[in-house]
PDB file of C-alpha atoms and ligand atoms in Angstrom:
ATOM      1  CA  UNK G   1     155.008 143.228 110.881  1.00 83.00           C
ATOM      2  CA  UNK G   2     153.507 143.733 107.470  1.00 96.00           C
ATOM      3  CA  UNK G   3     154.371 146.946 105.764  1.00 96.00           C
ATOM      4  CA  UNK G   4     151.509 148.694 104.365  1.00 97.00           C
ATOM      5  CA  UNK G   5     150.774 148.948 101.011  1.00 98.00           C
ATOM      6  CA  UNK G   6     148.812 152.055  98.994  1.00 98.00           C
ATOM      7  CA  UNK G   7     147.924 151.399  95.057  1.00 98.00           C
ATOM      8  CA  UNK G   8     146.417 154.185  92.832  1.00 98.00           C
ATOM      9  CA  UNK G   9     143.935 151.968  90.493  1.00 98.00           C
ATOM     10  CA  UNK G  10     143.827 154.667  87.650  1.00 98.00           C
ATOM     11  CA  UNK G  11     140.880 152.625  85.192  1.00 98.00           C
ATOM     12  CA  UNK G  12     140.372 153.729  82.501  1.00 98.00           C
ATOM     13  CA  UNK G  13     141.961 157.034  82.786  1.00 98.00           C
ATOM     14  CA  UNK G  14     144.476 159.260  81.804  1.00 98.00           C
ATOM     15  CA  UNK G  15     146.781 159.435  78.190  1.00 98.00           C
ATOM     16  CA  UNK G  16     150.379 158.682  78.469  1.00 98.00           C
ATOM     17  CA  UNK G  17     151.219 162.239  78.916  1.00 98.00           C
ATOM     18  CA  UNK G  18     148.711 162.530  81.931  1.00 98.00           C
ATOM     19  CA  UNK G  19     150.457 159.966  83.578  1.00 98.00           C
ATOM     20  CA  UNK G  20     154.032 160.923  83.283  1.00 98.00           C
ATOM     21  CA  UNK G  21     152.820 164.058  84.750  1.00 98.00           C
ATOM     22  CA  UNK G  22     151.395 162.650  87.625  1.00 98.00           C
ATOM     23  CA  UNK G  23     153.618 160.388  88.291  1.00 98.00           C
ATOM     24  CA  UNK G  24     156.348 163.043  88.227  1.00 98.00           C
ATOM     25  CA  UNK G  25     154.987 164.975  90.527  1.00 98.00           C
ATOM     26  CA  UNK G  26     153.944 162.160  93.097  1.00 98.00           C
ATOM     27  CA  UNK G  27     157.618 161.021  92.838  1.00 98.00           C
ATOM     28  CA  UNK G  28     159.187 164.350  94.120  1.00 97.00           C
ATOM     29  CA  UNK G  29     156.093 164.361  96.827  1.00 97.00           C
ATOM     30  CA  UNK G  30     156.880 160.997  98.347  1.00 97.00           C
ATOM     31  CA  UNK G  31     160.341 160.794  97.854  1.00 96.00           C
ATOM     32  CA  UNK G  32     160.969 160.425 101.320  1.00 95.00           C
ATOM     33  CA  UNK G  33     158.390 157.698 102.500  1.00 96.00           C
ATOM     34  CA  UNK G  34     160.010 154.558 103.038  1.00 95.00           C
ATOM     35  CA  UNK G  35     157.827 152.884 105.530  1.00 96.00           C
ATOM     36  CA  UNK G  36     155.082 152.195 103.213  1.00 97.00           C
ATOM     37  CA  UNK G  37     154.864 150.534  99.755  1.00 98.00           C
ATOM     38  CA  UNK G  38     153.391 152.547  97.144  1.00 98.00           C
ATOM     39  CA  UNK G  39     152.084 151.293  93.691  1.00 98.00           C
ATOM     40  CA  UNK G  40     150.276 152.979  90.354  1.00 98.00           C
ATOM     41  CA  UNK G  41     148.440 151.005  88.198  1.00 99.00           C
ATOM     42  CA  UNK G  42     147.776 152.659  84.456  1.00 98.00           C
ATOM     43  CA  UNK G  43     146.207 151.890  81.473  1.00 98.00           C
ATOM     44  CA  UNK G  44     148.330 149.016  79.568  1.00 98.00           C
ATOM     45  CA  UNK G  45     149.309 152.265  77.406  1.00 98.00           C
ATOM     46  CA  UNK G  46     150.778 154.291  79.634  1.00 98.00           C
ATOM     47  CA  UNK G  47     152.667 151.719  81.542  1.00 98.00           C
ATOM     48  CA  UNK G  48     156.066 151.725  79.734  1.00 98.00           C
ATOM     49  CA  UNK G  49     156.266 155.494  80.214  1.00 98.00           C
ATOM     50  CA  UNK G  50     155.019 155.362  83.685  1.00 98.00           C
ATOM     51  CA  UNK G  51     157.546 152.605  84.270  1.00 98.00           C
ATOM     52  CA  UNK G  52     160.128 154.837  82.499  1.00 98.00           C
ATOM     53  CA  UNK G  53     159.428 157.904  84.722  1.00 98.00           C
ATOM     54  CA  UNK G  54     159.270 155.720  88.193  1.00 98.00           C
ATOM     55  CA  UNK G  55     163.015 154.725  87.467  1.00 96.00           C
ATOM     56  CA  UNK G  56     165.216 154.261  90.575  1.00 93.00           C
ATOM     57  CA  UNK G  57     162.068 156.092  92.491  1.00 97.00           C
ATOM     58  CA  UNK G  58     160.284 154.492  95.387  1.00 98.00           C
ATOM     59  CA  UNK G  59     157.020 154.218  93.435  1.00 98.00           C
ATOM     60  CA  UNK G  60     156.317 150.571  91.660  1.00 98.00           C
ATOM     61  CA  UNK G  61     154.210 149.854  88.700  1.00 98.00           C
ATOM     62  CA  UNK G  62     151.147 147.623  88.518  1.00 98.00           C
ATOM     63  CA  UNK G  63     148.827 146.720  85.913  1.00 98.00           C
ATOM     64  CA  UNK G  64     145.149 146.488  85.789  1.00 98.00           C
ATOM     65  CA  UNK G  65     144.475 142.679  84.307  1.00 98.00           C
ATOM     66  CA  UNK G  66     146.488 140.083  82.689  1.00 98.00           C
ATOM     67  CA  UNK G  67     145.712 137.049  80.426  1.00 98.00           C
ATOM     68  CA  UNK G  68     146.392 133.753  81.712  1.00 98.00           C
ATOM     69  CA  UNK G  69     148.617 132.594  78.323  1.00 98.00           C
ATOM     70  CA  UNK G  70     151.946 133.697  77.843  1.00 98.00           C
ATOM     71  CA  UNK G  71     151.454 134.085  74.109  1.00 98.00           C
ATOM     72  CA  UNK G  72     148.847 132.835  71.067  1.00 98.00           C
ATOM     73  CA  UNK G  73     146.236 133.432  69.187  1.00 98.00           C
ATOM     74  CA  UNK G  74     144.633 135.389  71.889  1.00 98.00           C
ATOM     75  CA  UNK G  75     143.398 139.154  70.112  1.00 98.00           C
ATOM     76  CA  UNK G  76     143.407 142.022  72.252  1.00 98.00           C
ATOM     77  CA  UNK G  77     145.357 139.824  75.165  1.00 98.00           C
ATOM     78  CA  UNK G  78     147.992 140.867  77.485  1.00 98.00           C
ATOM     79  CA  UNK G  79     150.544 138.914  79.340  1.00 98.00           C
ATOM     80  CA  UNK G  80     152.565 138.730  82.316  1.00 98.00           C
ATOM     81  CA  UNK G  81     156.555 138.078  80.137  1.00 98.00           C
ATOM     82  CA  UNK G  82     155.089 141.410  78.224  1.00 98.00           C
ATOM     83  CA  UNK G  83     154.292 143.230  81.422  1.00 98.00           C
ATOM     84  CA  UNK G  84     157.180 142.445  82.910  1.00 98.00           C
ATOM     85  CA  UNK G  85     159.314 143.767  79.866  1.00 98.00           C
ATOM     86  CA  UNK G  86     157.928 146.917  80.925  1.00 98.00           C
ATOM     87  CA  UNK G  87     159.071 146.644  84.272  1.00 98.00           C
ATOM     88  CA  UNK G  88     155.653 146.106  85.944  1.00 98.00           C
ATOM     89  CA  UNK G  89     156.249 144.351  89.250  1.00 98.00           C
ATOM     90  CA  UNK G  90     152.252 143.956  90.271  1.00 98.00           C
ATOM     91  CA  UNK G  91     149.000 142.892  88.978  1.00 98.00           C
ATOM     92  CA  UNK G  92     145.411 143.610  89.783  1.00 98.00           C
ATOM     93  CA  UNK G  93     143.331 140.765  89.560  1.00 98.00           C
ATOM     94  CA  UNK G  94     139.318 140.273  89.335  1.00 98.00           C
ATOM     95  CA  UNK G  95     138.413 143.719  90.099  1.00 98.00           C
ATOM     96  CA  UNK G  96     134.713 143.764  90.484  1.00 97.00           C
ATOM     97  CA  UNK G  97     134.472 146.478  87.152  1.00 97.00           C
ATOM     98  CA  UNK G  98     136.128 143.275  85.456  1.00 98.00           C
ATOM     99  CA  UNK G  99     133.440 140.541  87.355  1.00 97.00           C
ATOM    100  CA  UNK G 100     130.764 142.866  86.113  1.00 96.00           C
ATOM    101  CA  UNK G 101     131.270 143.824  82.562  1.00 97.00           C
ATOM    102  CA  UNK G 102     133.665 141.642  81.050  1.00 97.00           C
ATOM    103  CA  UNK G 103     132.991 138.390  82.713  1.00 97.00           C
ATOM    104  CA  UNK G 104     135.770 137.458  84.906  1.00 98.00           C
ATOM    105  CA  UNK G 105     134.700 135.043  87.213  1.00 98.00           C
ATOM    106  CA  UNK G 106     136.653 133.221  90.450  1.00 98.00           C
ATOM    107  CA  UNK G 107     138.159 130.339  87.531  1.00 98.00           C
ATOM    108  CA  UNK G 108     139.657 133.155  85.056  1.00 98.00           C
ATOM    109  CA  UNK G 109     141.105 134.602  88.268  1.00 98.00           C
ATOM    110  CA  UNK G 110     142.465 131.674  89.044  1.00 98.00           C
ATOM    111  CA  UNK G 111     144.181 130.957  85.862  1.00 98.00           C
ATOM    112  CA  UNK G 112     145.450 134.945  86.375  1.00 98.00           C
ATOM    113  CA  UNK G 113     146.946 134.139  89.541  1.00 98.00           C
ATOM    114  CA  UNK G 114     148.977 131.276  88.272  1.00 98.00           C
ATOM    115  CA  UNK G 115     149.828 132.905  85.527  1.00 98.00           C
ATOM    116  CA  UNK G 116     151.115 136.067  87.703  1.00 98.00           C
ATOM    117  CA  UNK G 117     153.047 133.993  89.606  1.00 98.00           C
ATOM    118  CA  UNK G 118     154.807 131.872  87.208  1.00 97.00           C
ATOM    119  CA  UNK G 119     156.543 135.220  86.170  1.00 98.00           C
ATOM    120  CA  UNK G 120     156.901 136.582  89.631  1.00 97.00           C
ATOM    121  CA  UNK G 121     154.195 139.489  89.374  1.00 98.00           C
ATOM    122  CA  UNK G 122     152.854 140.152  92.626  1.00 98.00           C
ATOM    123  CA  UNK G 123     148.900 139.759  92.054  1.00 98.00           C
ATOM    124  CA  UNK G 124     146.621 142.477  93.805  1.00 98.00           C
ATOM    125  CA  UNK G 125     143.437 140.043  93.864  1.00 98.00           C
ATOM    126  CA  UNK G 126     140.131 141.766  94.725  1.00 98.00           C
ATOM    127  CA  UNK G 127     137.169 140.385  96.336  1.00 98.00           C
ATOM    128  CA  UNK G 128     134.105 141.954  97.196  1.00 98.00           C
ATOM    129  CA  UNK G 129     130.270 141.447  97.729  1.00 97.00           C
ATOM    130  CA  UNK G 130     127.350 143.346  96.130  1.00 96.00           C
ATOM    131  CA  UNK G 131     125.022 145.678  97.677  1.00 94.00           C
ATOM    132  CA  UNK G 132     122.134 143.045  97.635  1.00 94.00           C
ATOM    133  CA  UNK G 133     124.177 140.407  99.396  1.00 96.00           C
ATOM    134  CA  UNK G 134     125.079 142.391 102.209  1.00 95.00           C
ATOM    135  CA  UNK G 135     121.600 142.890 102.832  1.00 93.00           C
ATOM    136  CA  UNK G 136     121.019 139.798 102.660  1.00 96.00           C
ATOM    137  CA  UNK G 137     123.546 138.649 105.109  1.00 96.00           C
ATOM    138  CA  UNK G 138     125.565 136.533 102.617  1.00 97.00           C
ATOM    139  CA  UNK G 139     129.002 138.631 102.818  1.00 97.00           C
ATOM    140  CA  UNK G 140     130.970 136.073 104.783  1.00 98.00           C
ATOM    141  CA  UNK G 141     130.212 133.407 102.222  1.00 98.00           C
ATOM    142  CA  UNK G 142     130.711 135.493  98.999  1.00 98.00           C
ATOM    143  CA  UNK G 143     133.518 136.316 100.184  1.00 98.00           C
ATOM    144  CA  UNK G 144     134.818 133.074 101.620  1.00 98.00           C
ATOM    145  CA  UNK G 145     133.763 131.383  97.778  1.00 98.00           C
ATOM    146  CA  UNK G 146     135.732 134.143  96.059  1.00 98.00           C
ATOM    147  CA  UNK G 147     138.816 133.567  98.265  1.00 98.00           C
ATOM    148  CA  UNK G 148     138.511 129.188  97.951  1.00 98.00           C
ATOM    149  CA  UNK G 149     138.393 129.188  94.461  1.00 98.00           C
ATOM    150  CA  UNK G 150     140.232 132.341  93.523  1.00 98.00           C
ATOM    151  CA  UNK G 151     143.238 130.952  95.693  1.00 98.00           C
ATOM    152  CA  UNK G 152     142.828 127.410  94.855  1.00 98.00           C
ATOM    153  CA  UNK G 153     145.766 125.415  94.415  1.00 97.00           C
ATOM    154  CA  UNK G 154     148.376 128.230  95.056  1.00 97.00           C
ATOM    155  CA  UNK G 155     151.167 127.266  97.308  1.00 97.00           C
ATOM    156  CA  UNK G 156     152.015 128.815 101.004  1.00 96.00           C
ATOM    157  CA  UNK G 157     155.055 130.353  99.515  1.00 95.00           C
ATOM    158  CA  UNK G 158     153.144 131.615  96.841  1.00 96.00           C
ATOM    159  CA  UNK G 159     150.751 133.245  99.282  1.00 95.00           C
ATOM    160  CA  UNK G 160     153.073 135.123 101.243  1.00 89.00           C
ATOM    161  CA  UNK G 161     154.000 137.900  98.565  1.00 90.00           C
ATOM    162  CA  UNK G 162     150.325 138.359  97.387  1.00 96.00           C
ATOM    163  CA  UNK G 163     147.893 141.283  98.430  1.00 98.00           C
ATOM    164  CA  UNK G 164     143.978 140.617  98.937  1.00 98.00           C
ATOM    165  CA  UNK G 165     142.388 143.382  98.128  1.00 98.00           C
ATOM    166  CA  UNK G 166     138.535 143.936  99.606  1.00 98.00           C
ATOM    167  CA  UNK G 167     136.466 145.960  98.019  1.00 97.00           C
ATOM    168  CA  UNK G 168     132.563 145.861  98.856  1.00 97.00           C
ATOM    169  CA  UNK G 169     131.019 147.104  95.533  1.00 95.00           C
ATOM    170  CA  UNK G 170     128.226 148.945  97.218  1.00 94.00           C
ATOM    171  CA  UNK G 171     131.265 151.458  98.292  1.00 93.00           C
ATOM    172  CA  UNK G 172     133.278 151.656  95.268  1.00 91.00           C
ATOM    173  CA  UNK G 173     133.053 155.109  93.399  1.00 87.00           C
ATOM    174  CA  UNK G 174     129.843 156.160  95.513  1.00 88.00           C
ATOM    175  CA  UNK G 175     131.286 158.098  97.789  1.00 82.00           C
ATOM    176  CA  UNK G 176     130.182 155.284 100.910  1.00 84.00           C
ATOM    177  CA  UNK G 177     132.991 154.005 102.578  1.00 84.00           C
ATOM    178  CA  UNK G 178     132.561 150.877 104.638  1.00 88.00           C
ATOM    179  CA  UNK G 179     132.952 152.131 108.239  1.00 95.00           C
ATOM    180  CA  UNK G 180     136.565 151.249 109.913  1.00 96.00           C
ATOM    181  CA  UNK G 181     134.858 148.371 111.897  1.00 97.00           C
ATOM    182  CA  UNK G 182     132.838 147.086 109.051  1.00 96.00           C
ATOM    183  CA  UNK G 183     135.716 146.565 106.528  1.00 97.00           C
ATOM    184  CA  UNK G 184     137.994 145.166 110.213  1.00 98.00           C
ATOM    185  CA  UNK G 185     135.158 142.605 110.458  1.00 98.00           C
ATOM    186  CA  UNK G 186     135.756 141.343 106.526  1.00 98.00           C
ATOM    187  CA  UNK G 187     139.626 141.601 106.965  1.00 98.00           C
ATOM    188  CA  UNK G 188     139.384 139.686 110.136  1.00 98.00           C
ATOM    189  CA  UNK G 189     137.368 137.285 108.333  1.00 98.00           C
ATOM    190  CA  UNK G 190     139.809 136.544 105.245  1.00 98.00           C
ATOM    191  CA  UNK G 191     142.521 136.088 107.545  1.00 98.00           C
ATOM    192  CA  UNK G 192     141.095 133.620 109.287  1.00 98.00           C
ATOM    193  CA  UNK G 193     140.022 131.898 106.091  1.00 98.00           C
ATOM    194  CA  UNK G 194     143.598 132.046 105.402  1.00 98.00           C
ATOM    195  CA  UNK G 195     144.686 130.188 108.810  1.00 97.00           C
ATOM    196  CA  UNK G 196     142.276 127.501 107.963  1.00 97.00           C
ATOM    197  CA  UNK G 197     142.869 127.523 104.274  1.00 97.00           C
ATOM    198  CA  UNK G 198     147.188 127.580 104.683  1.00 96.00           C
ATOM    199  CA  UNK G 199     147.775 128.168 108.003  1.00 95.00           C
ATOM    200  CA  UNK G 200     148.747 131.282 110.595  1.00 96.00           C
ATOM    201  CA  UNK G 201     152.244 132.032 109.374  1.00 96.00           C
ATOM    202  CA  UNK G 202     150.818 132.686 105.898  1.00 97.00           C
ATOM    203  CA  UNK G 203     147.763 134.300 106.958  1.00 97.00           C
ATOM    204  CA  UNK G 204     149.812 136.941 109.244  1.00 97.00           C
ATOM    205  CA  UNK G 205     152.253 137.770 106.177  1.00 97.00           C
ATOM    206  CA  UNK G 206     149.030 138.399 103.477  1.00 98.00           C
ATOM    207  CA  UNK G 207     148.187 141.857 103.285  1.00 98.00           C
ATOM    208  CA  UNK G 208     145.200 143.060 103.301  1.00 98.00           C
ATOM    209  CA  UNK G 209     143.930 146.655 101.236  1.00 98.00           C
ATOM    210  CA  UNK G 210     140.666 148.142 101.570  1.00 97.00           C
ATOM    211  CA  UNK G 211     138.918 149.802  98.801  1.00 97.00           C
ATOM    212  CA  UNK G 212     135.942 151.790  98.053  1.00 96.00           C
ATOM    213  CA  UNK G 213     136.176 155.377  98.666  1.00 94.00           C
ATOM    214  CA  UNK G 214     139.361 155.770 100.477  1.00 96.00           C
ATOM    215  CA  UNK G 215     140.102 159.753 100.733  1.00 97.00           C
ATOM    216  CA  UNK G 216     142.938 161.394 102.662  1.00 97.00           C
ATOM    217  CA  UNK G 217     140.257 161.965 105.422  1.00 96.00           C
ATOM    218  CA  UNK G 218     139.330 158.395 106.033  1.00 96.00           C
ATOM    219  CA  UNK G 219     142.483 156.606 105.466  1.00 97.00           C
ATOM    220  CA  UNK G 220     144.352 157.062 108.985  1.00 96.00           C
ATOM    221  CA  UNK G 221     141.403 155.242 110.807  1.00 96.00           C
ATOM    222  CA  UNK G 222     140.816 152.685 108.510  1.00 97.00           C
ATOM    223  CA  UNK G 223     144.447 151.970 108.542  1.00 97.00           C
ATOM    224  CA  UNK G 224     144.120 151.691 112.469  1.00 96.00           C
ATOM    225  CA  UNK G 225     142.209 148.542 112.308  1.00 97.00           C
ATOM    226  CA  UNK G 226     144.449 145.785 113.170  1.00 97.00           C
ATOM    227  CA  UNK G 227     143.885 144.354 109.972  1.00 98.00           C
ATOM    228  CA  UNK G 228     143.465 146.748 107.966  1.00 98.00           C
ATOM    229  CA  UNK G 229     147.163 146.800 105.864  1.00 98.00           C
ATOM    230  CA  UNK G 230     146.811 149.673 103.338  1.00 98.00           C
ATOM    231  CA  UNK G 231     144.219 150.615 100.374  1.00 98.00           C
ATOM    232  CA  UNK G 232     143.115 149.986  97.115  1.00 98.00           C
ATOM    233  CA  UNK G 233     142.530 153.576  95.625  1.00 98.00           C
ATOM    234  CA  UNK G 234     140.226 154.592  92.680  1.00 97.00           C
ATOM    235  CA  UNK G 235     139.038 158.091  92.162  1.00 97.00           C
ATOM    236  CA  UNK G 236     141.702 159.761  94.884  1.00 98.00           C
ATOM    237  CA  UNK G 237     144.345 158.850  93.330  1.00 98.00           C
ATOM    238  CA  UNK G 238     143.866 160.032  89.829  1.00 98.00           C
ATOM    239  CA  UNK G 239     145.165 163.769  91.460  1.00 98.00           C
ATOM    240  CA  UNK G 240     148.549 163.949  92.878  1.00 98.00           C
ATOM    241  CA  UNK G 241     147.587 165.621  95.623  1.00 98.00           C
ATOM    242  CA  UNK G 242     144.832 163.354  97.342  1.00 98.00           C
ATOM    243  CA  UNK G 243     146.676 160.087  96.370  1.00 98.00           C
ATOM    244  CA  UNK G 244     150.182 161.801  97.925  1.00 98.00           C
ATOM    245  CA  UNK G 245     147.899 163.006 101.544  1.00 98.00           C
ATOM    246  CA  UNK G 246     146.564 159.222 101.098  1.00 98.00           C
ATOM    247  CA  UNK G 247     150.099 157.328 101.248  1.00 98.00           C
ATOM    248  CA  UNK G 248     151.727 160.637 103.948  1.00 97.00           C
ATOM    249  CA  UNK G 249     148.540 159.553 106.544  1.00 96.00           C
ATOM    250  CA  UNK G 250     148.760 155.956 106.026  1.00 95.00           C
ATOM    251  CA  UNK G 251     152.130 156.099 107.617  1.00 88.00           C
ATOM    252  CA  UNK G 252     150.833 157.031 111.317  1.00 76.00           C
ATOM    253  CA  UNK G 253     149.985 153.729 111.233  1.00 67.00           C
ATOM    254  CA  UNK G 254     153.302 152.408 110.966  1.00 61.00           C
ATOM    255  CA  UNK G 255     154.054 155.043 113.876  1.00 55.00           C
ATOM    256  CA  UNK G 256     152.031 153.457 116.181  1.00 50.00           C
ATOM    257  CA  UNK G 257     153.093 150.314 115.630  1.00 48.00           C
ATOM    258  CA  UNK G 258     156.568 150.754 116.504  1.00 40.00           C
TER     259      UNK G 258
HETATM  260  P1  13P M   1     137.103 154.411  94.430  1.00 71.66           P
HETATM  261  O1  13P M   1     138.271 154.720  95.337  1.00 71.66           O
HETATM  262  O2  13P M   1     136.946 155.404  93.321  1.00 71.66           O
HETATM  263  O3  13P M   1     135.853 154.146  95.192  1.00 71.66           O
HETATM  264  O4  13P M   1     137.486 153.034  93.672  1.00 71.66           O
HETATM  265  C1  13P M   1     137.895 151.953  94.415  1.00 71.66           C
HETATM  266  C2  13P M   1     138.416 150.924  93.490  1.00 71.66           C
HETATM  267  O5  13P M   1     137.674 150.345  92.729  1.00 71.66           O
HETATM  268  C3  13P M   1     139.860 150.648  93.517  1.00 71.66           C
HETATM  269  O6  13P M   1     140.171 149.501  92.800  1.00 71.66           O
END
């Protein structure tokens, strides 16, 4: 059974001192929830305190982007051996906000994935089509060209700890969630891509997040799609209460499983 996984993407927001408060507050609310994993991903700046606070708590650390070089004459880069001084344990990867304004493309995240893994940083990598393309019928095969060449060359073991995240742009920060059965129907679809890519064993141990609007309303029957294995959350889980009601009613999934 996969366990689920909830991640707070916080962008570009919040100072160090934000943070710690947040995350102070989210650690005594979920202090007791065991059955699902639960992740935070600040700003680069607010990671070592974040990291700091989450001590011995249940609550891991992401961050939001990496650069594929350990070290160099790279200005204004990041790495994974200086994340994971910090104690982050995950990484987001090609998150459309990075595809659209600072060029990432499926080849850089490529290069990030590698990179991630090399240093054992679990990669959260996101894939996602535009409005216009699901109009235009194309989802299945942007999404099937982000996963081939995103995922290209990575090994089956090196599969099995990472975390697909989708995210259809069209529903990210607008308030539109994809429906339960429409974001099932993409899940479905990158899991099969990863039988026929790997094969079934890894494809049943990838989890899968959705992301684009996730609320505490929503998240329970999302989370009851078969495929469906936790969420990728933006604006909810900048406030301690949403993201907290997010992670409590993604666990009735795990109750009806068992
Ligand atoms: P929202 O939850 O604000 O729509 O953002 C989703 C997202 O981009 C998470 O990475």
């Amino acid at each position: 059974m996969r366990k689920p996984i909830i991640a707070g993407n916080w962008k570009l927001y919040k100072t160090s001192k934000e943070a710690i408060e947040l995350v102070t507050l989210l650690k005594r609310d979920l202090c007791d929830v065991d059955t699902v994993d639960i992740v935070v991903c600040p700003v680069f700046t607010a990671l070592s305190d974040v990291s700091d606070t989450l001590t011995e708590s249940n609550i891991r650390v992401g961050a939001q982007n990496l650069y594929w070089e350990d070290a160099g004459a790279f200005t204004g880069e990041v790495s994974a051996p200086l994340l994971k001084e910090l104690g982050v344990e995950y990484v987001i990867i090609g998150h459309s906000e990075r595809r659209q304004f600072f060029g990432e493309t499926n080849e850089t995240v490529n290069k990030k994935m590698k990179a991630a893994l090399r240093h054992q940083l679990i990669p959260i990598v996101c894939v996602g089509e535009v409005l216009k393309e699901r109009e235009e019928n194309k989802t299945f095969d942007v999404i099937r060209t982000q996963c081939e060449e995103s995922l290209k060359g990575l090994s089956s073991e090196e599969m099995e700890g990472l975390i697909v995240a989708y995210e259809p742009v069209w529903a990210i920060g607008t308030g539109k969630t994809a429906t339960p059965a429409q974001a099932q129907e993409v899940h479905h679809f990158i899991r099969q891509l990863l039988t026929k890519m790997f094969d079934e064993e890894v494809a049943l141990k990838v989890r899968i997040q959705y992301g684009g609007s996730v609320k505490p309303e929503n998240i329970a029957e999302l989370m009851a799609e078969p495929d469906i294995d936790g969420a990728l959350v933006g604006g909810a889980s900048l406030k301690s209460e949403s993201f907290a009601a997010i992670v409590i009613n993604s666990c009735s999934k795990v109750q009806t499983r068992k």
